[in-house]
Coordinates of C-alpha atoms in Angstrom, one line a residue:
M397 CA 17.3 8.5 -8.1
R398 CA 19.7 7.4 -5.8
I399 CA 20.1 4.5 -3.6
V400 CA 20.4 4.1 0.2
M401 CA 22.4 0.7 1.5
Q402 CA 20.4 -0.1 5.2
P403 CA 21.5 -2.8 7.3
A404 CA 19.1 -3.6 9.5
R405 CA 19.7 -7.7 10.2
R406 CA 16.6 -10.2 11.4
S407 CA 18.9 -12.7 12.7
E408 CA 18.6 -9.7 15.5
K409 CA 16.0 -10.1 17.5
D410 CA 15.6 -6.6 17.9
V411 CA 15.8 -5.7 14.3
D412 CA 13.1 -8.8 13.5
Q413 CA 10.7 -7.5 15.6
H414 CA 11.3 -3.6 14.8
Y415 CA 10.7 -5.7 10.9
Q416 CA 7.0 -6.8 11.6
D417 CA 6.2 -4.3 13.8
T418 CA 6.0 -1.6 11.2
I419 CA 7.0 -3.5 8.2
V420 CA 5.2 -6.2 8.1
N421 CA 2.5 -5.2 9.9
P422 CA 2.8 -0.8 8.4
V423 CA 1.5 1.8 11.0
V424 CA -2.3 3.0 11.6
F425 CA -1.6 7.0 11.6
D426 CA -4.6 6.9 13.0
D427 CA -3.5 5.6 15.8
H428 CA -0.5 7.6 17.1
A429 CA -2.3 11.3 15.7
D430 CA -1.5 11.9 19.3
L431 CA 2.0 12.4 18.4
F432 CA 1.3 12.9 15.2
D433 CA 3.1 17.1 13.6
A434 CA 0.2 17.7 11.0
S435 CA 1.9 18.7 8.4
T436 CA 3.5 15.3 8.8
V437 CA -0.1 13.4 9.5
A438 CA -1.1 15.4 6.5
Q439 CA 1.1 14.2 3.8
L440 CA 1.3 11.5 4.5
K441 CA -2.4 11.1 4.0
E442 CA -1.8 12.3 1.3
L443 CA 0.8 9.9 -0.3
F444 CA -1.5 6.9 1.4
P445 CA -4.4 7.0 1.4
D446 CA -6.2 4.1 3.4
G447 CA -4.5 5.8 6.3
Q448 CA -1.5 2.8 7.3
A449 CA 2.0 2.7 5.5
R450 CA 5.5 0.2 6.3
M451 CA 7.8 2.6 8.5
W452 CA 12.0 2.5 9.2
G453 CA 13.9 5.4 11.3
I454 CA 17.3 5.4 11.9
V455 CA 19.5 6.8 15.2
P456 CA 21.9 10.1 14.9
G457 CA 24.5 7.3 16.1
K458 CA 27.5 8.7 18.0
K459 CA 27.9 12.4 18.0
N460 CA 25.9 12.2 15.2
V461 CA 27.4 10.1 13.2
N462 CA 24.6 8.9 10.8
V463 CA 23.4 13.0 10.3
S464 CA 25.5 13.9 7.3
K465 CA 24.5 10.7 5.5
I466 CA 20.8 11.1 6.0
N467 CA 20.5 14.1 5.2
K468 CA 21.9 13.3 1.0
M469 CA 17.9 11.1 2.0
R470 CA 15.9 12.3 -0.4
P471 CA 12.4 11.4 -0.8
G472 CA 12.3 9.3 -4.2
D473 CA 14.9 7.5 -3.2
W474 CA 15.2 3.8 -3.2
V475 CA 16.3 1.9 0.0
F476 CA 17.6 -1.7 0.1
F477 CA 17.6 -3.8 4.1
S478 CA 20.0 -5.5 3.8
G479 CA 21.6 -8.8 6.5
D480 CA 22.7 -11.6 7.2
K481 CA 24.7 -11.4 4.0
R482 CA 22.3 -10.7 1.8
V483 CA 20.0 -7.8 0.3
Y484 CA 16.1 -8.6 1.3
L485 CA 13.7 -5.7 0.8
G486 CA 14.1 -2.9 -1.6
G487 CA 11.4 0.0 -1.1
T488 CA 10.3 4.3 -2.3
V489 CA 11.1 7.0 0.4
A490 CA 7.5 8.1 0.3
L491 CA 8.1 11.0 3.0
M492 CA 11.1 12.4 6.0
W493 CA 10.5 13.2 9.4
R494 CA 12.1 12.9 12.6
N495 CA 9.8 12.5 15.4
K496 CA 11.4 11.5 18.3
E497 CA 8.5 10.2 20.7
L498 CA 7.1 8.8 17.8
A499 CA 10.0 6.5 17.3
K500 CA 9.8 5.2 21.1
R501 CA 6.6 4.8 20.8
L502 CA 7.4 2.4 17.9
W503 CA 10.9 1.0 18.6
G504 CA 12.0 1.6 22.2
T505 CA 15.7 2.7 22.5
D506 CA 18.8 0.9 21.6
H507 CA 21.6 0.7 24.3
N508 CA 22.6 4.0 24.8
D509 CA 19.3 4.9 24.8
S510 CA 18.4 6.4 21.4
T511 CA 16.2 5.8 19.2
W512 CA 16.1 5.8 15.6
E513 CA 14.5 8.9 15.2
Y514 CA 15.3 10.0 11.8
M515 CA 12.3 7.8 10.2
Y516 CA 10.3 7.4 7.2
A517 CA 7.7 6.2 4.8
L518 CA 8.3 3.4 2.1
S519 CA 6.6 3.2 -1.2
G520 CA 6.5 0.2 -3.2
T521 CA 8.0 -2.2 -1.1
R522 CA 8.7 -5.5 -2.6
G523 CA 11.6 -8.6 -1.6
F524 CA 14.7 -9.7 -3.1
D525 CA 17.1 -12.6 -2.5
I526 CA 20.3 -11.5 -3.4
P527 CA 23.9 -12.5 -2.0
V528 CA 25.8 -8.8 -0.5
E529 CA 28.6 -11.1 -2.9
E530 CA 26.9 -10.3 -6.2
V531 CA 25.9 -6.4 -4.9
R532 CA 29.6 -6.0 -3.9
S533 CA 30.8 -7.1 -7.2
L534 CA 28.6 -5.1 -9.5
L535 CA 30.0 -2.6 -8.1
G536 CA 33.4 -3.0 -8.0
W537 CA 33.6 -2.7 -4.0
N538 CA 37.0 -4.9 -2.3
P539 CA 35.3 -7.7 -1.5
N540 CA 35.8 -8.1 2.0
R541 CA 33.8 -4.9 2.4
N542 CA 30.3 -4.8 4.8
I543 CA 27.2 -2.7 5.2
M544 CA 28.0 -1.7 8.4
G545 CA 26.0 1.5 8.8
I546 CA 23.4 3.5 6.5
T547 CA 25.6 3.8 3.2
V548 CA 24.2 6.6 0.5
L549 CA 25.4 5.6 -2.8
S550 CA 27.7 7.5 -5.4
D551 CA 25.6 8.8 -7.8
G552 CA 27.4 6.3 -10.4
E553 CA 26.9 3.1 -8.1
S554 CA 23.0 4.1 -7.6
D555 CA 22.0 4.3 -11.7
T556 CA 24.0 0.7 -11.7
L557 CA 22.1 -1.4 -9.5
Q558 CA 19.4 0.7 -10.4
T559 CA 19.8 -0.4 -14.3
L560 CA 20.7 -3.7 -14.4
L561 CA 17.5 -3.9 -11.2
T562 CA 14.7 -2.4 -12.8
L563 CA 14.3 -0.1 -9.7
D564 CA 11.7 1.7 -11.0
P565 CA 10.5 4.1 -8.3
A566 CA 7.0 4.1 -7.0
T567 CA 5.1 6.9 -4.8
A568 CA 7.1 9.6 -2.7
T569 CA 6.6 13.7 -1.4
P570 CA 6.8 15.3 -5.1
Q571 CA 10.2 17.2 -5.2
P572 CA 11.0 21.4 -6.3
V573 CA 12.4 20.8 -10.3
D574 CA 15.3 23.2 -10.8
S575 CA 13.7 24.7 -14.9
A576 CA 17.0 25.8 -15.6
E577 CA 19.7 23.8 -13.6
E578 CA 18.4 21.2 -15.3
E579 CA 18.6 23.1 -18.4
A580 CA 21.8 23.6 -17.6
A581 CA 22.7 20.1 -16.9
V582 CA 21.6 19.4 -20.6
A583 CA 23.0 21.9 -22.1
A584 CA 26.5 21.5 -20.0
F585 CA 26.5 17.7 -21.7
D586 CA 29.5 16.3 -23.3
G587 CA 28.8 12.2 -22.8
E588 CA 29.3 9.7 -25.0
L589 CA 26.0 10.0 -27.8
E590 CA 25.9 6.4 -29.3
R591 CA 27.1 3.8 -27.5
T592 CA 30.2 1.3 -28.9
A593 CA 28.0 -1.9 -27.3
Q594 CA 24.7 -1.1 -29.7
R595 CA 26.3 -3.2 -32.5
A596 CA 26.8 -6.0 -30.8
Q597 CA 23.8 -6.4 -28.7
R598 CA 21.6 -5.9 -31.9
G599 CA 23.5 -8.8 -33.5
E600 CA 23.5 -11.2 -30.5
Q601 CA 19.7 -10.0 -30.3
A602 CA 18.7 -10.8 -34.9
A603 CA 21.0 -14.8 -33.8
L604 CA 19.0 -14.8 -30.8
K605 CA 15.6 -13.9 -32.7
K606 CA 17.0 -16.4 -35.5
R607 CA 18.1 -19.2 -33.1
L608 CA 13.7 -18.5 -31.5
L609 CA 11.6 -17.4 -34.7
K610 CA 11.9 -20.8 -36.9
G611 CA 9.5 -18.8 -39.4
S612 CA 7.4 -16.0 -40.0
T613 CA 5.4 -16.1 -37.4
G614 CA 6.5 -17.4 -33.5
Q615 CA 4.5 -18.3 -29.9
C616 CA 4.7 -15.9 -27.6
A617 CA 6.5 -18.0 -24.8
L618 CA 4.2 -16.0 -21.7
C619 CA 1.3 -15.3 -22.8
G620 CA 1.0 -18.3 -25.8
R621 CA -0.1 -16.1 -29.0
T622 CA 1.2 -16.9 -32.6
L623 CA 2.1 -13.4 -33.9
P624 CA 3.9 -12.6 -37.1
G625 CA 7.8 -12.0 -35.9
T626 CA 7.4 -8.2 -35.6
F627 CA 5.5 -8.5 -32.6
L628 CA 8.1 -10.8 -31.6
I629 CA 11.2 -10.2 -29.9
A630 CA 14.1 -12.6 -28.0
A631 CA 13.2 -11.4 -24.6
H632 CA 16.3 -12.3 -22.2
I633 CA 14.8 -14.1 -19.5
K634 CA 18.0 -12.9 -17.0
K635 CA 19.0 -9.3 -17.6
R636 CA 22.1 -9.7 -20.2
A637 CA 23.9 -7.0 -18.6
M638 CA 23.6 -9.3 -15.4
C639 CA 24.3 -12.6 -17.6
S640 CA 28.2 -14.3 -17.8
D641 CA 29.4 -14.4 -20.8
D642 CA 28.7 -18.3 -21.1
E643 CA 25.4 -17.3 -20.2
K644 CA 24.7 -14.7 -23.3
R645 CA 26.7 -17.6 -25.3
D646 CA 24.2 -19.7 -24.1
L647 CA 21.8 -19.6 -26.5
A648 CA 18.7 -22.5 -26.2
N649 CA 18.1 -21.0 -23.1
I650 CA 18.7 -17.6 -22.5
A651 CA 15.9 -15.4 -23.9
M652 CA 12.3 -16.3 -25.4
L653 CA 9.8 -15.3 -27.9
A654 CA 8.2 -12.6 -25.9
C655 CA 5.3 -9.6 -27.5
T656 CA 5.4 -6.4 -27.8
F657 CA 2.0 -6.0 -26.9
G658 CA 2.8 -5.9 -22.6
C659 CA 3.8 -9.5 -22.2
D660 CA 8.1 -8.4 -22.6
A661 CA 7.0 -5.5 -20.1
V662 CA 5.9 -6.9 -17.6
Y663 CA 7.3 -9.5 -17.4
E664 CA 10.9 -7.0 -17.7
H665 CA 9.3 -4.8 -15.0
G666 CA 8.7 -7.5 -12.6
Y667 CA 4.9 -7.4 -12.8
V668 CA 5.0 -11.0 -13.4
T669 CA 7.8 -13.9 -13.2
V670 CA 7.6 -17.9 -14.1
D671 CA 7.6 -19.8 -11.1
A672 CA 9.8 -22.9 -10.9
D673 CA 7.1 -24.7 -11.7
G674 CA 7.3 -23.2 -14.8
A675 CA 3.4 -21.4 -14.1
I676 CA 3.1 -17.4 -14.2
Q677 CA 3.5 -15.4 -11.1
V678 CA 1.5 -11.8 -10.7
S679 CA 3.4 -9.2 -8.3
P680 CA 0.7 -8.3 -6.0
L681 CA 2.3 -4.6 -6.8
A682 CA 0.1 -5.4 -10.5
E683 CA -3.0 -4.3 -8.0
G684 CA -1.7 -1.0 -8.5
I685 CA -2.2 -0.1 -11.5
L686 CA -4.8 -0.7 -14.1
E687 CA -3.5 -0.5 -17.2
V688 CA -1.1 -3.6 -16.2
E689 CA -2.9 -5.9 -13.6
A690 CA -5.9 -5.3 -16.1
Y691 CA -3.9 -6.5 -19.1
I692 CA -2.0 -9.5 -16.7
R693 CA -6.3 -10.8 -16.1
E694 CA -6.8 -11.0 -19.5
R695 CA -3.6 -12.3 -21.2
L696 CA -1.4 -13.9 -18.2
A697 CA -3.4 -15.6 -15.3
G698 CA -3.5 -18.7 -14.3
K699 CA -0.5 -19.6 -17.5
T700 CA 1.7 -22.2 -17.8
V701 CA 4.5 -20.9 -19.4
S702 CA 5.3 -24.2 -21.8
W703 CA 8.9 -22.9 -22.4
W704 CA 9.7 -23.6 -18.9
T705 CA 12.4 -26.3 -18.5
P706 CA 14.8 -27.3 -16.1
S707 CA 18.0 -25.9 -18.0
R708 CA 16.1 -22.1 -18.2
E709 CA 15.2 -22.6 -14.1
P710 CA 18.4 -20.4 -13.2
Y711 CA 17.9 -18.2 -15.0
Y712 CA 13.9 -17.9 -14.9
Q713 CA 15.2 -18.0 -11.0
W714 CA 17.4 -15.7 -10.7
H715 CA 14.4 -13.2 -12.3
R716 CA 11.6 -14.3 -9.7
T717 CA 14.6 -13.2 -6.8
H718 CA 16.5 -10.0 -8.7
T719 CA 13.5 -8.3 -11.2
F720 CA 10.6 -9.5 -9.3
K721 CA 8.5 -7.4 -7.4
A722 CA 7.8 -9.8 -4.4
S723 CA 5.7 -10.6 -1.7
L724 CA 7.6 -8.7 2.1
T725 CA 9.1 -11.4 3.7
P726 CA 7.1 -12.2 6.5

């Protein structure tokens, strides 16, 4: 999936009103049945059985400057909303369509009498709190570069952000797959099959685990179960790839023991996090996955993590703002 940067400064009154009207408060399809194309509303209802979805739109721009960028977007792409020097919202493009009259009803027109007619519905939306300078640094951008208009990142930039921020795809319109093209891409692949960093990382993992696991058994920091060391890993509290060299060497604080029966996965993918008091916080998106919700309810909900300390809080805080599938900012 590609990543799209959507500028939307909520410090601007009109932008914040649009955000309230169609992101904080999802659009109910039946309220606008008179303007929806039958095919579009049918697809939306299939994707969103509860009959509502969060929506946003893009203006064509002067001399249709935005259209070529819009044409690069596809359902399944991830969108980051940014403004006021922060990335604050993310989600998956579930469906795209063009509807000038519906856009006018939802958002009106801008000072050029244009409207945000290239519309899209978002699924799997979650809150973030990431400084834009951190995104610039990750992607190797010029320190003064700003996200001024809709921007579709390259495949390489998208892969970097997707991997480092653990962006899981959400529901979107299925895209046709060209099997012959996929097979050709696999056959033509001549990249590295082994990465040279793996050996060093395994050595670091062994050193971390040795420090955390004092005997043949240990306690999972999240669920609290005492388990054989075989079923425990030294899980980085802050994603390792995002750590500075000093943070990687902070063996006393950077990692925790997490069990392979589920705790490592739900933490790694942001369905739970640890708040500033050490209590486990559950993502609202866990409710949409029955097995994940059941595991969290049975093993994690309501627990306080004894592993939390003030010296580890900065790492947990990073996880809350970058990886945790948080609620939207009102």
